[in-house]
Amino acid sequence: MKTVALVSTVGGAGRTTLTAALAVLLARRDRPVVAADIDPQNMLGAYLGLDTFAQVGFGHAIAGRVEPWRGNTWRNAEGVLFAPHGETTLAERMAYEARLAAEPRWLADALARIDFPPRGVALIDTARFPSQQAAQAVRAADLVLCVTPPEPAACATLARCFRNLRDSSANVKVVVNRLNPAREMQRDVLGLLRAAVGDALELAHRVHFDAAMPESLARGGWLFDDVPHSQASHDLHGLANWLDAWLESDVDPDPGSERAR
Ligand SMILES: Nc1ncnc2c1ncn2[C@@H]1O[C@H](COP(=O)(O)OP(=O)(O)OP(=O)(O)O)[C@@H](O)[C@H]1O
Ligand SMILES: [Mg+2]
């Protein structure tokens, strides 16, 4: 099983949206998918179409109050296995973040315990980078997708954090979300970002802005079903195809080996 972490250096970049969309699109391509939420906002379940907010999840497992995975996973209508963060208080989060700081591979070890086929993928939605949650996800990941809007502040913080991210993970790609080519400023900002991150920024990894995205979410549907011929739907399919091909090319032929977690 491969692990893909979705991180961003600003809030509202679209990490949760893309984690949920990629989880569903990969599940529809018959790939076994785990979607794990280690963001205290505990929103990924809602984006995956579950109608209740899970009370118990990673937040409690990290604190040692429950076993990770056991009894606290859900399956959505598309067959995605979902592991929630759960609802935690500020005091609980401060305590569990201390444990994450003391055990830098807690999440990697928890993921290694899932009995999932080598073709499977775990997609991790994290708290904003830098944070203990994002650092754990990056450390556990075979691939890190940095989601960023093409806006000056977002790209400037990503450019500043990029070396740190790349030093923690071999494979880092930037996904530009909410792209609006009519805004000339976005082209300039992407040019500057490209100079900072080099080939981590690829043309294929872009999702256009589409006002229907939050509307589909609010109705409990998917943009790629509601408006399948829109540019953003096309982009999401393209990103899922790219990720599916990357996962396929990187499957370890020996499932008993160390890399085939
Ligand atoms: N390409 C897009 N076009 C238009 N709206 C989008 C797009 N991607 C995401 N959104 C909307 O932007 C908002 C924020 O998205 P999302 O919650 O996925 O971001 P996030 O990075 O997870 O935020 P947070 O930092 O709060 O966890 C949502 O309302 C979502 O529907
Ligand atoms: Mg989010």
XYZ file of N, CA and C and ligand atoms in Angstrom:
815
model
N 0.832 -1.197 0.000
C 0.000 0.000 0.000
C 0.872 1.255 0.000
N 0.492 2.223 -0.809
C 1.218 3.492 -0.841
C 0.429 4.542 -0.045
N 1.174 5.509 0.475
C 0.549 6.580 1.249
C 0.772 7.918 0.545
N -0.310 8.658 0.391
C -0.243 9.979 -0.249
C -0.772 11.004 0.750
N 0.055 11.993 1.085
C -0.364 13.044 2.026
C -0.748 14.295 1.245
N -1.882 14.884 1.609
C -2.277 16.168 1.001
C -2.053 17.251 2.049
N -1.151 18.172 1.732
C -0.811 19.218 2.694
C -0.961 20.581 2.020
N -1.064 21.615 2.846
C -0.981 22.968 2.284
C -0.507 23.915 3.363
N 0.045 25.029 2.921
C 0.614 25.981 3.872
C -0.362 27.113 4.196
N -1.550 27.081 3.577
C -2.612 28.046 3.924
C -3.920 27.276 4.124
N -4.834 27.878 4.877
C -6.147 27.265 5.066
C -7.004 27.471 3.824
N -7.983 26.578 3.632
C -8.947 26.737 2.543
C -8.382 26.478 1.155
N -7.224 25.823 1.066
C -6.580 25.594 -0.242
C -7.323 24.544 -1.072
N -8.019 23.637 -0.370
C -8.735 22.571 -1.068
C -8.205 21.176 -0.756
N -7.467 21.026 0.353
C -6.933 19.695 0.710
C -8.055 18.688 0.901
N -9.068 19.074 1.688
C -10.124 18.109 2.006
C -10.934 17.779 0.756
N -11.217 18.804 -0.053
C -11.944 18.588 -1.309
C -11.187 17.596 -2.197
N -9.887 17.827 -2.357
C -9.115 16.964 -3.258
C -8.896 15.574 -2.663
N -8.732 15.483 -1.342
C -8.594 14.154 -0.722
C -9.848 13.335 -1.009
N -11.028 13.943 -0.785
C -12.290 13.214 -0.979
C -12.502 12.875 -2.459
N -12.256 13.851 -3.342
C -12.483 13.609 -4.776
C -11.552 12.529 -5.302
N -10.283 12.594 -4.915
C -9.336 11.581 -5.399
C -9.677 10.207 -4.822
N -10.114 10.180 -3.555
C -10.490 8.897 -2.937
C -11.605 8.245 -3.743
N -12.622 9.026 -4.083
C -13.774 8.469 -4.812
C -13.376 8.081 -6.244
N -12.633 8.954 -6.910
C -12.273 8.649 -8.305
C -11.342 7.429 -8.378
N -10.468 7.265 -7.402
C -9.597 6.076 -7.407
C -10.393 4.826 -7.047
N -11.350 4.953 -6.120
C -12.202 3.796 -5.772
C -13.007 3.364 -6.993
N -13.460 4.345 -7.799
C -14.220 4.004 -9.019
C -13.329 3.333 -10.055
N -12.016 3.478 -9.903
C -11.091 2.765 -10.791
C -10.674 1.435 -10.155
N -11.483 0.959 -9.202
C -11.270 -0.346 -8.536
C -9.986 -0.405 -7.718
N -9.550 0.745 -7.229
C -8.377 0.718 -6.369
C -8.850 0.736 -4.911
N -8.303 -0.153 -4.067
C -8.674 -0.093 -2.647
C -8.155 1.211 -2.035
N -9.054 1.975 -1.400
C -8.678 3.315 -0.895
C -9.031 3.463 0.586
N -8.045 3.924 1.357
C -8.292 4.394 2.726
C -8.166 5.908 2.704
N -9.149 6.610 3.257
C -9.039 8.057 3.412
C -8.931 8.339 4.909
N -7.797 8.905 5.323
C -7.555 9.123 6.752
C -7.537 10.620 7.042
N -8.243 11.008 8.096
C -8.349 12.420 8.464
C -7.547 12.666 9.737
N -6.438 13.393 9.614
C -5.725 13.756 10.848
C -5.729 15.281 11.035
N -6.817 15.890 10.548
C -7.034 17.314 10.771
C -8.111 17.470 11.843
N -7.793 18.171 12.959
C -8.778 18.321 14.037
C -10.112 18.924 13.586
N -10.164 19.552 12.404
C -11.462 20.060 11.922
C -12.446 18.923 11.687
N -11.935 17.702 11.490
C -12.798 16.504 11.421
C -13.854 16.621 10.307
N -13.448 17.176 9.148
C -14.413 17.465 8.083
C -14.436 16.435 6.957
N -13.413 15.590 6.862
C -13.305 14.734 5.674
C -14.518 13.816 5.501
N -15.078 13.349 6.625
C -16.252 12.473 6.550
C -17.419 13.150 5.843
N -17.632 14.430 6.167
C -18.736 15.164 5.527
C -18.481 15.271 4.025
N -17.232 15.533 3.631
C -16.898 15.649 2.210
C -17.062 14.295 1.509
N -16.891 13.208 2.264
C -17.042 11.866 1.669
C -18.487 11.405 1.651
N -19.391 12.258 2.145
C -20.816 11.946 2.052
C -21.400 11.272 3.272
N -20.652 11.222 4.392
C -21.223 10.637 5.615
C -22.035 11.711 6.323
N -23.185 11.332 6.871
C -24.066 12.382 7.392
C -23.911 12.642 8.884
N -22.958 11.957 9.535
C -22.687 12.306 10.937
C -21.196 12.576 11.107
N -20.863 13.424 12.076
C -19.454 13.670 12.374
C -19.000 12.602 13.369
N -18.018 11.808 12.967
C -17.538 10.739 13.851
C -16.976 11.362 15.132
N -17.359 10.810 16.251
C -16.907 11.344 17.532
C -15.504 10.866 17.881
N -15.212 9.617 17.502
C -13.946 8.997 17.933
C -13.098 8.665 16.714
N -11.799 8.908 16.828
C -10.923 8.607 15.694
C -9.464 8.785 16.071
N -8.673 9.265 15.090
C -7.227 9.372 15.308
C -6.872 10.200 16.536
N -7.640 11.281 16.765
C -7.339 12.145 17.905
C -7.284 11.344 19.199
N -8.166 10.343 19.311
C -8.234 9.526 20.525
C -7.223 8.391 20.474
N -6.968 7.877 19.240
C -5.978 6.799 19.105
C -4.581 7.327 19.452
N -4.275 8.549 18.995
C -2.942 9.106 19.289
C -2.789 9.315 20.793
N -3.901 9.690 21.442
C -3.858 9.879 22.902
C -3.823 8.545 23.650
N -3.917 7.431 22.904
C -3.824 6.104 23.527
C -5.141 5.631 24.120
N -6.251 6.331 23.786
C -7.523 5.947 24.410
C -8.246 4.859 23.642
N -7.959 4.730 22.335
C -8.524 3.622 21.540
C -7.416 3.113 20.620
N -7.635 1.921 20.058
C -6.691 1.393 19.076
C -6.930 2.082 17.732
N -5.847 2.457 16.996
C -6.101 3.016 15.666
C -6.795 1.988 14.774
N -7.702 2.425 13.939
C -8.454 1.638 12.969
C -9.574 0.816 13.605
N -9.300 0.139 14.736
C -10.252 -0.857 15.230
C -11.572 -0.232 15.675
N -12.656 -0.578 14.978
C -13.981 -0.125 15.395
C -14.283 1.317 15.052
N -13.315 2.041 14.506
C -13.535 3.470 14.241
C -13.380 3.812 12.765
N -13.705 2.885 11.896
C -13.641 3.175 10.462
C -15.039 3.029 9.865
N -15.248 3.743 8.776
C -16.536 3.753 8.109
C -16.285 3.497 6.630
N -17.314 3.043 5.916
C -17.163 2.911 4.468
C -18.216 3.793 3.810
N -17.821 4.624 2.837
C -18.836 5.461 2.201
C -19.476 4.702 1.041
N -20.441 5.349 0.389
C -21.217 4.668 -0.649
C -20.352 4.229 -1.827
N -19.164 4.838 -1.969
C -18.285 4.505 -3.095
C -17.266 3.428 -2.727
N -17.347 2.937 -1.476
C -16.426 1.876 -1.058
C -15.121 2.375 -0.468
N -15.026 3.696 -0.237
C -13.809 4.238 0.387
C -13.842 3.930 1.880
N -12.764 3.346 2.386
C -12.657 3.104 3.827
C -12.176 4.400 4.472
N -12.939 4.901 5.437
C -12.668 6.219 6.001
C -12.309 6.103 7.477
N -11.178 6.706 7.839
C -10.761 6.745 9.241
C -10.801 8.205 9.698
N -11.743 8.549 10.588
C -11.930 9.958 10.968
C -10.916 10.453 12.001
N -10.869 11.764 12.152
C -10.083 12.345 13.234
C -10.843 12.250 14.550
N -12.153 12.469 14.494
C -12.959 12.511 15.714
C -12.968 13.897 16.331
N -13.886 14.079 17.266
C -14.040 15.388 17.923
C -13.140 15.448 19.154
N -12.282 16.470 19.220
C -11.363 16.595 20.357
C -11.413 18.015 20.912
N -11.115 18.132 22.198
C -11.029 19.460 22.813
C -9.610 20.009 22.604
N -9.448 21.292 22.867
C -8.124 21.906 22.738
C -7.126 21.210 23.664
N -7.567 20.904 24.879
C -6.664 20.264 25.842
C -6.245 18.880 25.335
N -7.208 18.151 24.762
C -6.881 16.820 24.226
C -5.872 16.926 23.080
N -6.058 17.957 22.257
C -5.153 18.110 21.105
C -3.742 18.477 21.566
N -3.652 19.321 22.580
C -2.320 19.680 23.077
C -1.609 18.444 23.608
N -2.368 17.561 24.271
C -1.756 16.342 24.825
C -1.330 15.400 23.694
N -2.192 15.240 22.692
C -1.808 14.272 21.653
C -0.704 14.815 20.753
N -0.672 16.141 20.575
C 0.407 16.708 19.755
C 1.764 16.519 20.443
N 1.762 16.515 21.775
C 3.012 16.242 22.496
C 3.476 14.821 22.199
N 2.515 13.893 22.114
C 2.898 12.517 21.797
C 3.433 12.418 20.361
N 2.786 13.136 19.432
C 3.265 13.111 18.043
C 4.687 13.670 17.956
N 4.967 14.688 18.770
C 6.313 15.266 18.755
C 7.330 14.261 19.293
N 6.901 13.491 20.297
C 7.823 12.527 20.918
C 7.973 11.267 20.067
N 6.942 10.951 19.265
C 6.977 9.725 18.440
C 6.766 10.121 16.979
N 7.839 10.571 16.313
C 7.684 11.151 14.965
C 7.118 10.185 13.943
N 7.180 8.876 14.206
C 6.673 7.912 13.217
C 5.380 7.242 13.689
N 4.646 7.907 14.586
C 3.418 7.289 15.088
C 2.479 6.948 13.924
N 2.251 7.879 13.026
C 1.298 7.660 11.935
C 1.824 6.620 10.945
N 3.115 6.702 10.629
C 3.702 5.714 9.704
C 3.528 4.308 10.282
N 3.745 4.157 11.585
C 3.589 2.841 12.217
C 2.126 2.405 12.204
N 1.208 3.347 12.440
C -0.224 3.005 12.424
C -0.642 2.558 11.019
N -0.143 3.244 9.996
C -0.488 2.876 8.613
C 0.081 1.497 8.266
N 1.251 1.197 8.799
C 1.883 -0.095 8.499
C 1.063 -1.250 9.065
N 0.188 -0.940 10.012
C -0.616 -1.997 10.634
C -1.887 -2.316 9.859
N -2.224 -1.513 8.807
C -3.444 -1.822 8.042
C -3.133 -2.979 7.110
N -4.050 -3.944 7.093
C -3.893 -5.081 6.197
C -4.556 -4.719 4.874
N -3.790 -4.079 3.986
C -4.346 -3.571 2.738
C -3.497 -4.109 1.589
N -4.106 -4.410 0.430
C -3.328 -4.978 -0.674
C -2.278 -3.993 -1.209
N -1.211 -4.501 -1.857
C -0.166 -3.618 -2.390
C -0.719 -2.578 -3.360
N -1.821 -2.880 -4.061
C -2.421 -1.915 -5.000
C -3.139 -0.781 -4.274
N -3.347 -0.961 -2.963
C -4.143 -0.003 -2.202
C -3.398 1.311 -1.988
N -4.189 2.330 -1.625
C -3.596 3.633 -1.344
C -4.282 4.248 -0.129
N -3.474 4.875 0.718
C -4.019 5.670 1.826
C -3.832 7.136 1.471
N -4.937 7.882 1.471
C -4.885 9.332 1.223
C -5.088 10.017 2.570
N -4.173 10.917 2.914
C -4.242 11.535 4.247
C -4.513 13.026 4.128
N -5.611 13.449 4.749
C -5.944 14.879 4.854
C -5.362 15.375 6.176
N -4.559 16.427 6.112
C -3.827 16.863 7.303
C -4.259 18.252 7.753
N -3.832 18.597 8.970
C -3.928 19.995 9.394
C -2.915 20.792 8.568
N -3.115 22.100 8.526
C -2.253 22.972 7.732
C -0.777 22.819 8.129
N 0.121 22.839 7.160
C 1.559 22.764 7.405
C 2.091 24.156 7.768
N 2.974 24.350 8.751
C 3.560 23.329 9.602
C 2.675 23.011 10.804
N 2.620 21.728 11.126
C 1.893 21.240 12.304
C 2.411 19.840 12.572
N 2.170 19.360 13.771
C 2.584 17.979 14.092
C 1.881 16.990 13.160
N 0.580 17.263 12.885
C -0.187 16.342 12.034
C 0.385 16.285 10.627
N 0.685 17.463 10.059
C 1.223 17.486 8.690
C 2.616 16.856 8.650
N 3.427 17.117 9.671
C 4.783 16.546 9.691
C 4.723 15.018 9.720
N 3.786 14.474 10.526
C 3.631 13.004 10.591
C 3.218 12.451 9.233
N 2.265 13.139 8.579
C 1.757 12.652 7.285
C 2.856 12.683 6.227
N 3.621 13.763 6.224
C 4.704 13.896 5.235
C 5.737 12.791 5.454
N 6.064 12.524 6.716
C 7.048 11.487 7.032
C 6.562 10.100 6.612
N 5.252 9.883 6.712
C 4.692 8.557 6.398
C 4.478 8.371 4.901
N 4.554 9.486 4.133
C 4.063 9.447 2.750
C 5.108 8.977 1.744
N 4.621 8.250 0.730
C 5.446 7.949 -0.448
C 5.376 9.114 -1.435
N 4.281 9.861 -1.352
C 4.083 11.002 -2.248
C 3.362 12.097 -1.451
N 3.871 13.323 -1.563
C 3.217 14.459 -0.906
C 2.645 15.369 -1.986
N 1.349 15.651 -1.905
C 0.722 16.605 -2.815
C 0.492 17.900 -2.043
N 1.206 18.959 -2.432
C 1.036 20.273 -1.785
C -0.032 21.021 -2.547
N -1.168 21.213 -1.920
C -2.280 21.897 -2.586
C -2.153 23.390 -2.309
N -2.184 24.191 -3.365
C -2.085 25.639 -3.163
C -2.964 26.402 -4.152
N -3.613 27.449 -3.681
C -4.258 28.351 -4.645
C -3.174 29.225 -5.273
N -3.379 29.680 -6.508
C -2.351 30.495 -7.164
C -2.437 31.947 -6.724
N -2.328 32.153 -5.431
C -2.435 33.490 -4.840
C -1.092 33.849 -4.206
N -0.783 35.158 -4.142
C 0.559 35.567 -3.697
C 0.952 35.036 -2.317
N 0.071 35.211 -1.314
C 0.467 34.806 0.049
C 0.652 33.293 0.117
N -0.263 32.544 -0.521
C -0.193 31.085 -0.471
C 1.080 30.579 -1.142
N 1.395 31.134 -2.316
C 2.573 30.657 -3.041
C 3.855 31.100 -2.340
N 3.831 32.273 -1.711
C 5.030 32.736 -0.994
C 5.314 31.837 0.205
N 4.255 31.439 0.939
C 4.509 30.561 2.098
C 4.938 29.173 1.629
N 4.354 28.708 0.513
C 4.770 27.396 0.001
C 6.233 27.443 -0.440
N 6.607 28.515 -1.144
C 8.001 28.630 -1.596
C 8.949 28.601 -0.390
N 8.540 29.246 0.702
C 9.390 29.279 1.904
C 9.482 27.919 2.580
N 8.350 27.156 2.575
C 8.312 25.857 3.275
C 8.800 24.716 2.388
N 9.010 24.988 1.104
C 9.190 23.881 0.166
C 10.426 23.033 0.473
N 11.535 23.689 0.807
C 12.758 22.933 1.095
C 12.538 21.988 2.278
N 11.866 22.520 3.306
C 11.543 21.730 4.487
C 10.712 20.497 4.106
N 9.711 20.713 3.228
C 8.859 19.597 2.785
C 9.664 18.590 1.987
N 10.473 19.091 1.074
C 11.232 18.184 0.209
C 12.276 17.415 1.010
N 12.845 18.048 2.045
C 13.828 17.342 2.876
C 13.185 16.203 3.655
N 11.865 16.322 3.962
C 11.194 15.290 4.755
C 10.625 14.176 3.885
N 10.494 14.414 2.589
C 9.848 13.407 1.747
C 10.481 13.433 0.355
N 10.753 12.237 -0.168
C 11.471 12.159 -1.438
C 10.658 12.736 -2.588
N 9.348 12.560 -2.530
C 8.528 12.815 -3.701
C 7.467 13.866 -3.381
N 7.685 15.087 -3.814
C 6.749 16.167 -3.513
C 6.267 16.788 -4.825
N 4.950 16.904 -4.987
C 4.380 17.563 -6.165
C 3.445 18.686 -5.701
N 3.409 19.745 -6.466
C 2.499 20.854 -6.157
C 1.242 20.697 -6.996
N 0.078 20.781 -6.356
C -1.197 20.793 -7.081
C -1.799 22.182 -6.927
N -1.966 22.890 -8.043
C -2.558 24.229 -8.001
C -4.072 24.069 -8.090
N -4.763 24.555 -7.086
C -6.227 24.432 -7.053
C -6.854 25.824 -7.075
N -8.055 25.918 -7.640
C -8.795 27.184 -7.764
C -8.158 28.099 -8.805
N -7.634 27.508 -9.870
C -6.977 28.287 -10.919
C -8.013 29.043 -11.753
N -7.730 30.326 -11.984
C -8.593 31.154 -12.830
C -7.707 31.867 -13.855
N -7.594 31.288 -15.066
C -6.644 31.825 -16.048
C -6.973 33.249 -16.486
N -8.209 33.706 -16.207
C -8.562 35.083 -16.588
C -7.819 36.090 -15.717
N -7.293 35.640 -14.608
C -6.596 36.575 -13.713
C -5.093 36.528 -13.998
N -4.631 37.606 -14.608
C -3.232 37.656 -15.043
C -2.267 37.485 -13.864
N -2.679 38.047 -12.718
C -1.837 37.968 -11.527
C -1.507 36.502 -11.185
N -2.456 35.591 -11.413
C -2.206 34.186 -11.077
C -1.075 33.607 -11.932
N -1.035 34.026 -13.200
C 0.044 33.535 -14.078
C 1.400 33.998 -13.554
N 1.464 35.274 -13.119
C 2.729 35.804 -12.597
C 3.151 35.049 -11.335
N 2.171 34.816 -10.456
C 2.468 34.137 -9.190
C 2.957 32.716 -9.466
N 2.331 32.036 -10.442
C 2.752 30.668 -10.753
C 4.161 30.651 -11.347
N 4.492 31.702 -12.095
C 5.855 31.813 -12.625
C 6.871 31.890 -11.490
N 6.554 32.680 -10.474
C 7.456 32.815 -9.325
C 7.538 31.497 -8.543
N 6.362 30.838 -8.404
C 6.360 29.562 -7.674
C 7.212 28.537 -8.418
N 7.080 28.518 -9.723
C 7.841 27.575 -10.557
C 9.348 27.775 -10.348
N 9.737 29.047 -10.224
C 11.162 29.325 -10.004
C 11.616 28.773 -8.654
N 10.690 28.727 -7.675
C 11.063 28.265 -6.331
C 11.021 26.750 -6.200
N 10.098 26.087 -6.912
C 9.911 24.640 -6.657
C 10.307 23.775 -7.855
N 10.638 24.389 -8.974
C 11.123 23.638 -10.142
C 10.106 22.642 -10.663
N 10.576 21.426 -10.957
C 9.702 20.451 -11.631
C 8.661 19.822 -10.698
N 8.600 20.259 -9.433
C 7.502 19.797 -8.560
C 6.173 20.384 -9.035
N 6.263 21.474 -9.823
C 5.051 22.108 -10.361
C 4.901 21.682 -11.815
N 3.926 20.824 -12.078
C 3.715 20.326 -13.447
C 2.380 20.830 -13.969
N 2.329 21.004 -15.264
C 1.132 21.529 -15.903
C -0.100 20.674 -15.617
N 0.117 19.355 -15.533
C -1.023 18.443 -15.384
C -1.696 18.571 -14.022
N -0.976 19.110 -13.044
C -1.499 19.091 -11.677
C -2.210 20.389 -11.334
N -3.265 20.690 -12.084
C -4.001 21.934 -11.862
C -5.491 21.661 -11.861
N -6.202 22.304 -10.954
C -7.663 22.197 -10.923
C -8.216 23.612 -10.985
N -9.039 23.872 -11.983
C -9.589 25.212 -12.162
C -10.633 25.540 -11.093
N -10.792 26.833 -10.860
C -11.860 27.301 -9.976
C -13.205 26.982 -10.627
N -14.137 26.486 -9.821
C -15.492 26.234 -10.324
C -16.460 26.482 -9.177
N -17.323 27.492 -9.366
C -18.261 27.860 -8.293
C -19.209 26.715 -7.967
N -19.322 25.737 -8.867
C -20.209 24.594 -8.608
C -19.599 23.604 -7.613
N -18.285 23.752 -7.326
C -17.615 22.789 -6.429
C -18.283 22.783 -5.045
N -18.380 23.941 -4.342
C -19.044 23.911 -3.031
C -20.531 23.592 -3.131
N -21.151 23.931 -4.268
C -22.591 23.632 -4.416
C -22.828 22.130 -4.479
N -21.994 21.422 -5.242
C -22.121 19.963 -5.313
C -21.924 19.352 -3.928
N -20.906 19.876 -3.232
C -20.629 19.375 -1.878
C -21.839 19.580 -0.978
N -22.441 20.782 -1.050
C -23.589 21.099 -0.188
C -24.774 20.179 -0.493
N -24.883 19.744 -1.737
C -26.005 18.861 -2.107
C -25.672 17.390 -1.870
N -24.442 17.127 -1.384
C -24.047 15.751 -1.119
C -23.684 14.994 -2.384
N -23.311 15.743 -3.449
C -22.929 15.082 -4.701
C -21.482 15.370 -5.045
N -21.132 15.056 -6.285
C -19.764 15.271 -6.761
C -19.804 16.129 -8.003
N -18.908 17.088 -8.073
C -18.834 17.969 -9.233
C -18.725 17.159 -10.521
N -17.909 16.076 -10.474
C -17.656 15.307 -11.701
C -18.858 14.469 -12.117
N -19.873 14.358 -11.254
C -21.134 13.731 -11.665
C -22.148 14.797 -12.078
N -22.161 15.917 -11.326
C -23.153 16.975 -11.589
C -22.864 17.717 -12.894
N -21.604 18.086 -13.085
C -21.213 18.803 -14.322
C -19.972 18.118 -14.909
N -20.188 16.923 -15.478
C -19.041 16.096 -15.885
C -18.167 16.716 -16.972
N -18.742 17.669 -17.756
C -17.937 18.225 -18.850
C -17.282 19.553 -18.489
N -17.361 19.934 -17.227
C -16.721 21.193 -16.826
C -15.198 21.021 -16.808
N -14.501 22.145 -16.887
C -13.029 22.105 -16.865
C -12.528 21.481 -15.552
N -13.152 21.894 -14.420
C -12.674 21.385 -13.123
C -12.900 19.874 -13.004
N -14.015 19.360 -13.557
C -14.244 17.902 -13.541
C -13.170 17.210 -14.364
N -12.885 17.777 -15.522
C -11.843 17.228 -16.385
C -10.502 17.214 -15.631
N -10.214 18.305 -14.919
C -8.958 18.401 -14.161
C -8.884 17.321 -13.074
N -10.018 17.126 -12.361
C -10.017 16.140 -11.273
C -9.794 14.734 -11.827
N -10.448 14.426 -12.957
C -10.213 13.117 -13.590
C -8.747 12.988 -14.025
N -8.209 14.087 -14.558
C -6.812 14.055 -15.010
C -5.868 13.793 -13.842
N -6.132 14.456 -12.716
C -5.290 14.262 -11.533
C -5.410 12.825 -11.018
N -6.653 12.314 -10.997
C -6.874 10.933 -10.538
C -6.189 9.936 -11.486
N -6.261 10.202 -12.783
C -5.593 9.309 -13.757
C -4.084 9.312 -13.536
N -3.548 10.522 -13.334
C -2.100 10.622 -13.112
C -1.708 9.849 -11.847
N -2.499 10.037 -10.764
C -2.176 9.373 -9.496
C -2.313 7.859 -9.631
N -3.364 7.428 -10.336
C -3.583 5.996 -10.546
C -2.392 5.392 -11.298
N -1.929 6.093 -12.331
C -0.790 5.586 -13.115
C 0.473 5.579 -12.255
N 0.648 6.611 -11.436
C 1.826 6.658 -10.543
C 1.789 5.485 -9.563
N 0.606 5.202 -9.016
C 0.477 4.096 -8.058
C 0.761 2.771 -8.757
N 0.268 2.634 -9.973
C 0.435 1.385 -10.715
C 1.909 1.147 -11.022
N 2.577 2.222 -11.438
C 3.983 2.053 -11.840
C 4.864 1.797 -10.635
N 4.379 2.145 -9.451
C 5.213 2.048 -8.267
C 4.855 0.869 -7.363
N 3.972 -0.048 -7.853
C 3.601 -1.199 -7.013
C 4.805 -2.122 -6.871
N 5.094 -2.496 -5.636
C 6.226 -3.379 -5.380
C 5.866 -4.791 -5.814
N 6.676 -5.417 -6.693
C 6.350 -6.767 -7.145
C 6.439 -7.802 -6.024
N 7.154 -7.465 -4.929
C 7.286 -8.413 -3.821
C 6.525 -7.877 -2.606
N 5.264 -8.374 -2.387
C 4.448 -7.808 -1.314
C 5.026 -8.056 0.078
N 6.014 -8.934 0.199
C 6.590 -9.201 1.528
C 7.715 -8.246 1.870
N 8.115 -7.419 0.916
C 9.293 -6.591 1.151
C 8.945 -5.381 2.019
N 9.975 -4.727 2.503
C 9.814 -3.594 3.419
C 8.993 -2.469 2.793
N 9.177 -2.193 1.445
C 8.500 -1.060 0.817
C 7.010 -1.303 0.641
N 6.592 -2.594 0.577
C 5.171 -2.877 0.318
C 4.383 -2.845 1.611
N 4.285 -1.658 2.225
C 3.617 -1.548 3.520
C 2.116 -1.728 3.358
N -11.418 24.205 -7.484
C -12.316 24.800 -6.671
N -13.186 25.713 -7.159
C -14.077 26.322 -6.342
N -14.183 26.072 -5.021
C -13.343 25.162 -4.486
C -12.359 24.480 -5.264
N -11.690 23.622 -4.445
C -12.219 23.779 -3.219
N -13.205 24.693 -3.234
C -14.028 25.151 -2.089
O -13.161 25.857 -1.221
C -13.560 25.662 0.137
C -12.368 25.151 0.937
O -12.030 23.860 0.458
P -11.467 22.749 1.463
O -12.320 22.670 2.680
O -11.275 21.512 0.679
O -10.050 23.387 1.822
P -9.037 22.889 2.963
O -7.665 23.155 2.432
O -9.340 21.524 3.378
O -9.408 23.951 4.112
P -9.046 23.916 5.682
O -7.725 24.623 5.803
O -10.175 24.668 6.305
O -8.967 22.463 6.094
C -14.743 24.679 0.085
O -15.924 25.423 0.138
C -14.597 24.015 -1.284
O -15.854 23.586 -1.799
Mg -9.700 20.728 5.258
